[in-house]
PDB file of C-alpha atoms in Angstrom:
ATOM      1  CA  UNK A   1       0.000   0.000   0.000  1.00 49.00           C
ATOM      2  CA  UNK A   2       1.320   3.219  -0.964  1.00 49.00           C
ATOM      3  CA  UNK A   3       0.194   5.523   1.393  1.00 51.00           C
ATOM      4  CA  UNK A   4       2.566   3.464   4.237  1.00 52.00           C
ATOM      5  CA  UNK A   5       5.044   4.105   2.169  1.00 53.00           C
ATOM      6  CA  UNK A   6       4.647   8.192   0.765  1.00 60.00           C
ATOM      7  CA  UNK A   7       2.889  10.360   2.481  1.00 69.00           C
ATOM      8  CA  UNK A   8       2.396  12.498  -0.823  1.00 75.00           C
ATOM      9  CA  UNK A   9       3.962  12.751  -4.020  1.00 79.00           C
ATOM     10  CA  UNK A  10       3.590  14.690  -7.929  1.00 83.00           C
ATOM     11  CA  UNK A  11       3.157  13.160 -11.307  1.00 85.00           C
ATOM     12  CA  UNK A  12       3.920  15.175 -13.925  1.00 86.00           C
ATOM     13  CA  UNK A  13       2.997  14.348 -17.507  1.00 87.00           C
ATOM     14  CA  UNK A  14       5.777  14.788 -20.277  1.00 85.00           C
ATOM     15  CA  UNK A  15       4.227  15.959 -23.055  1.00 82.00           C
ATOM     16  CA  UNK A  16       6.108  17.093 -26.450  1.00 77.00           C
ATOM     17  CA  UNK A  17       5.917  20.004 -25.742  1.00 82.00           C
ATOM     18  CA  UNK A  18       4.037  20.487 -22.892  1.00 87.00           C
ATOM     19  CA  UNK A  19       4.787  19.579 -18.570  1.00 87.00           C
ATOM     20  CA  UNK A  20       1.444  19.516 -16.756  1.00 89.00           C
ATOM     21  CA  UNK A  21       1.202  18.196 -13.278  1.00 87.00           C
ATOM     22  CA  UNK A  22      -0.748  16.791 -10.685  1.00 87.00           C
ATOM     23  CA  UNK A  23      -0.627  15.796  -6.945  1.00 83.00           C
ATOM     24  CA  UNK A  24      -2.016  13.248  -4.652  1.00 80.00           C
ATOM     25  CA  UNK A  25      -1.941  12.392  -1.232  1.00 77.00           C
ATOM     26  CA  UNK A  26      -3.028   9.286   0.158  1.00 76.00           C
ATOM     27  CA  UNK A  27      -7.154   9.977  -0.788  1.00 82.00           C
ATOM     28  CA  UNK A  28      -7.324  12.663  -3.218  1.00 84.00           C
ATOM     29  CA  UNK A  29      -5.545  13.576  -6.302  1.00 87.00           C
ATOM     30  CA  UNK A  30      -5.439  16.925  -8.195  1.00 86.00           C
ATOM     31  CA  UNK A  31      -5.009  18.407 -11.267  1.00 90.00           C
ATOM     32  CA  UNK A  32      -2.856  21.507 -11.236  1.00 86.00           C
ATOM     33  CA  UNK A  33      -3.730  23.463 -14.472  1.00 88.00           C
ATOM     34  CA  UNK A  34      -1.987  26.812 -13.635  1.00 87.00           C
ATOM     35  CA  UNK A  35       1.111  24.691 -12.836  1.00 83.00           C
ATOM     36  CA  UNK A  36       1.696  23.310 -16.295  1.00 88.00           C
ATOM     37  CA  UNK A  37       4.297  24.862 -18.428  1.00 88.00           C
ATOM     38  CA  UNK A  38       5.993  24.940 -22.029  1.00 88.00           C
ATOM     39  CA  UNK A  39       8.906  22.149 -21.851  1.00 84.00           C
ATOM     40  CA  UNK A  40      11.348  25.238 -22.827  1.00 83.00           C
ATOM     41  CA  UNK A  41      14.495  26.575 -21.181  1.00 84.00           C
ATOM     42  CA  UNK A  42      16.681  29.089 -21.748  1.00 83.00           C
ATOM     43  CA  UNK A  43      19.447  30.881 -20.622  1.00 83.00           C
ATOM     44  CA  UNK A  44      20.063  34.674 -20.908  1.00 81.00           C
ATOM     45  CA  UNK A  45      22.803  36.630 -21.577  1.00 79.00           C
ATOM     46  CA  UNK A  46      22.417  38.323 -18.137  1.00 82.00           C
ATOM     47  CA  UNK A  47      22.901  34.628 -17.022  1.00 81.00           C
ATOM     48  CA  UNK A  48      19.640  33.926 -16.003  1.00 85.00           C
ATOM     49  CA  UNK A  49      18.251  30.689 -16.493  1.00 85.00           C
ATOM     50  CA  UNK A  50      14.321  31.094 -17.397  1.00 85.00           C
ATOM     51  CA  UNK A  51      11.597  28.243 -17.477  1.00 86.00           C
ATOM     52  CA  UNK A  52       8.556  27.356 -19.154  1.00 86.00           C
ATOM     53  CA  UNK A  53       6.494  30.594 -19.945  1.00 87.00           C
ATOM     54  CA  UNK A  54       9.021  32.957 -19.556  1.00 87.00           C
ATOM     55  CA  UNK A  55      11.719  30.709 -21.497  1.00 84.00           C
ATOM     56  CA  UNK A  56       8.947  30.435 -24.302  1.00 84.00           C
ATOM     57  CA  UNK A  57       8.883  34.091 -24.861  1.00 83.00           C
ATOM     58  CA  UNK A  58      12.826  33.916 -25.589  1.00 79.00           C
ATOM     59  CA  UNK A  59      11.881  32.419 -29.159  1.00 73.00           C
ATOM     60  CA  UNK A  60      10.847  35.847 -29.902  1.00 73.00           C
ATOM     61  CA  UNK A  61      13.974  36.821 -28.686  1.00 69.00           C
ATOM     62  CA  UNK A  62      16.490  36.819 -32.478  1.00 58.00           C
ATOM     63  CA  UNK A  63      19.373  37.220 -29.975  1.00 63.00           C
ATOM     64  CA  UNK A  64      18.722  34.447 -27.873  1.00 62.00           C
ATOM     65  CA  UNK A  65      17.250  31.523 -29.916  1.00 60.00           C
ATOM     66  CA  UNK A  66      20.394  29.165 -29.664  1.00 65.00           C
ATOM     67  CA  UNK A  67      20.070  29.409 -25.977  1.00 71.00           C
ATOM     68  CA  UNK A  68      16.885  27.827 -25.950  1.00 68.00           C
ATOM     69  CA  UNK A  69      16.148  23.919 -25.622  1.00 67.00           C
ATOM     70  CA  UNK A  70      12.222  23.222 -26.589  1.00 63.00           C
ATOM     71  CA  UNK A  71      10.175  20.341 -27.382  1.00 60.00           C
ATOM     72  CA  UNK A  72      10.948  16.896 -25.327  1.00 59.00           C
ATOM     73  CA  UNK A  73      10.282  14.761 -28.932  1.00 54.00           C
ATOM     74  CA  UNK A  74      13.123  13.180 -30.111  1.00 52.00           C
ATOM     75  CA  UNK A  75      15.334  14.291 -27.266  1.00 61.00           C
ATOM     76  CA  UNK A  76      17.955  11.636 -26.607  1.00 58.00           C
ATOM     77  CA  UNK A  77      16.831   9.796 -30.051  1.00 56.00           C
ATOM     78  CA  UNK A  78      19.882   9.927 -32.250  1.00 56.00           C
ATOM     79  CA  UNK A  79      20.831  12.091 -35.008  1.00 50.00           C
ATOM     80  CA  UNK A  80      17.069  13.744 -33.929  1.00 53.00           C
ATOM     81  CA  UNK A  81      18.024  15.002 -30.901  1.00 52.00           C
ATOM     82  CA  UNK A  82      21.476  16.169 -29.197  1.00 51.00           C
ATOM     83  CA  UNK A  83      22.425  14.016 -26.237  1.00 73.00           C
ATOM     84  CA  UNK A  84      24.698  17.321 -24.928  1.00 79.00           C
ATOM     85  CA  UNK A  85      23.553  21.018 -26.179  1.00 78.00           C
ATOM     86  CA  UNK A  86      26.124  24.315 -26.264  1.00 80.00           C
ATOM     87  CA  UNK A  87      24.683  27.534 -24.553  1.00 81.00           C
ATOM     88  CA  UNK A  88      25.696  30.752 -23.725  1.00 80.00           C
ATOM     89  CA  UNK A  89      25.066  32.045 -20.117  1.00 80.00           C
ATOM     90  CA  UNK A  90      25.776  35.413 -19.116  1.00 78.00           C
ATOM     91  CA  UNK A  91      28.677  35.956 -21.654  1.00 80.00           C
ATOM     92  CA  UNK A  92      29.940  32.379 -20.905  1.00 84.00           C
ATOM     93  CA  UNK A  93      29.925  29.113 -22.786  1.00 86.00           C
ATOM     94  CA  UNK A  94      28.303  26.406 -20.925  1.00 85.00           C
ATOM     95  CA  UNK A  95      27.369  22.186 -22.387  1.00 86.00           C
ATOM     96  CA  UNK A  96      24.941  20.496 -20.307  1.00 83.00           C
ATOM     97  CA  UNK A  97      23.707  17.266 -20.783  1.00 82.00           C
ATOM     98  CA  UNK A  98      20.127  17.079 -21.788  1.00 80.00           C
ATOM     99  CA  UNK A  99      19.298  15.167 -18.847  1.00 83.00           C
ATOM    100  CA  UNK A 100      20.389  18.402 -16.920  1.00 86.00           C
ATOM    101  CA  UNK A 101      18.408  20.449 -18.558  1.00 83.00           C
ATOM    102  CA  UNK A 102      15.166  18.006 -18.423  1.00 84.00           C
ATOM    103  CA  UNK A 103      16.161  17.632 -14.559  1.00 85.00           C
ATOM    104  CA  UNK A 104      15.557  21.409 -13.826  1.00 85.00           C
ATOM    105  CA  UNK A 105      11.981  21.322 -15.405  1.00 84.00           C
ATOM    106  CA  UNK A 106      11.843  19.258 -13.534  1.00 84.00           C
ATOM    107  CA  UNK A 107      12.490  20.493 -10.591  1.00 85.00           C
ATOM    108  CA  UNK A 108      10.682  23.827 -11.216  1.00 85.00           C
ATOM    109  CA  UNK A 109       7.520  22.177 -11.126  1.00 82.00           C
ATOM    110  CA  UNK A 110       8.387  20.161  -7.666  1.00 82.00           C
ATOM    111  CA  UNK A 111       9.616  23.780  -6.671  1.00 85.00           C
ATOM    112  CA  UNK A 112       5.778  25.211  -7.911  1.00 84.00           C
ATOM    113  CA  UNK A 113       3.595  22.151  -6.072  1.00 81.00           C
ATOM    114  CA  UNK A 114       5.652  22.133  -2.694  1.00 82.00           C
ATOM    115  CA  UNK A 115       5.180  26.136  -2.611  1.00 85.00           C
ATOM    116  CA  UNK A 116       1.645  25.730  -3.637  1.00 81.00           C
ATOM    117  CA  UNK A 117       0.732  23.232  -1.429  1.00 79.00           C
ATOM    118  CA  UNK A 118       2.502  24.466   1.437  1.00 82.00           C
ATOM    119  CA  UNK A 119       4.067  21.412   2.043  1.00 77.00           C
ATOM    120  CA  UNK A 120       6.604  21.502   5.189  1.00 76.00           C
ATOM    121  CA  UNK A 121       8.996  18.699   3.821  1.00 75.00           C
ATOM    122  CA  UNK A 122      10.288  18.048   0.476  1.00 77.00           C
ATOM    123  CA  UNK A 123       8.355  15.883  -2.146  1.00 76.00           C
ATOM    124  CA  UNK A 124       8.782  12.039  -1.815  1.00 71.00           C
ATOM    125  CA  UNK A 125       7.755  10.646  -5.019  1.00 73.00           C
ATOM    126  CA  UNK A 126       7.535  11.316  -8.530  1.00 77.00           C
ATOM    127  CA  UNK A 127       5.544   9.540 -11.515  1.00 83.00           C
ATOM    128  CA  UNK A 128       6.034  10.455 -15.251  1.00 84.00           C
ATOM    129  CA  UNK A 129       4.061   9.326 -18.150  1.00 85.00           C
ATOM    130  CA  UNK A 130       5.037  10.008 -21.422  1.00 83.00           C
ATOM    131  CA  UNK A 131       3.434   9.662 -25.421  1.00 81.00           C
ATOM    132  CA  UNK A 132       3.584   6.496 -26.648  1.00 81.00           C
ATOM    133  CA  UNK A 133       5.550   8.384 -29.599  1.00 80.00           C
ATOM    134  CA  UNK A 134       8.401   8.890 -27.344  1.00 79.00           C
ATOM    135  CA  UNK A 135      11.537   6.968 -28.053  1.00 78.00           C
ATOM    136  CA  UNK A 136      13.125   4.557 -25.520  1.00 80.00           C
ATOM    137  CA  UNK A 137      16.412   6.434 -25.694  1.00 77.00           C
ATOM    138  CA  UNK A 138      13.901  10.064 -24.822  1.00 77.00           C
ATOM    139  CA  UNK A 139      12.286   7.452 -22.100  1.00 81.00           C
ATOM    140  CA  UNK A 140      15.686   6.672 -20.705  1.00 81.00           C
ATOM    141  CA  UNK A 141      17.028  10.729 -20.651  1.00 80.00           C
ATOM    142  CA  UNK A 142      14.046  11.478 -18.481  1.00 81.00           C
ATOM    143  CA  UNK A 143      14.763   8.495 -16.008  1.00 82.00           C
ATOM    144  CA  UNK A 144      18.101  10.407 -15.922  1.00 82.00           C
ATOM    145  CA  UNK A 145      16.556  13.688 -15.391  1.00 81.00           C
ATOM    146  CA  UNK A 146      13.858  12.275 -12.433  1.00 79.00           C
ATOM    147  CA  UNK A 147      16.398  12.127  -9.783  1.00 74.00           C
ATOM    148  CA  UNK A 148      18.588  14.747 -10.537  1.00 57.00           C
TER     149      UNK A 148
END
């Protein structure tokens, strides 16, 4: 029985493009529409690193497109997707692996339910589901990402 085990927990469904999230505690589960976000990052030249929404709007940004990672199909999946990616952060050159950058999405949205909640301790548990479509080399890079 789970709810021995974890008092509470997120799951958070990859999309494509798209990270939308939910929460449960042992007897209810909920939906957390205002906490789902682009699957976008970016990094500004100010070296600021910017998620979801506010990473999005970078692609408007001419200056700042090749700082931007977006859209989880095909990452991981070789030649489709890069398994490292080059950025430039406040003036300096920075590679992180894409698990890195999947694993602070990731943690963003732990960082959104645990402040919306109010939880007192950290998160214990974490579910993902992904599209079908999704490669088992993408499926692997977010097993990577989970615990980072």
């Amino acid at each position: 029985d789970f709810s021995e085990r974890w008092s509470y927990g997120i799951s958070v469904d990859v999309g494509a493009t798209t990270l939308r999230l939910a929460s449960w505690r042992p007897g209810e589960i909920r939906v957390h529409p205002e906490l789902s976000m682009p699957a976008y990052v970016a990094f500004t030249n100010a070296g600021k690193v910017l998620f979801g929404h506010e990473a999005k709007s970078q692609t408007r940004n001419a200056f700042n497109v090749g700082n931007l990672l977006m859209s989880l199909q095909g990452v991981g999946d070789e030649p489709r997707g890069p398994q490292v990616v080059h950025v430039s952060c406040g003036g300096e050159e920075r590679e992180f692996f894409v698990a890195e950058l999947l694993g602070l999405l990731l943690w963003r949205l732990r960082e959104s339910v645990e402040q919306l909640l109010g939880l007192e301790h950290p998160l214990e548990a974490l579910a993902l589901s992904v599209p079908a479509m999704f490669g088992l080399a993408t499926r692997r890079v977010l097993e990577e990402a989970a615990p980072l």
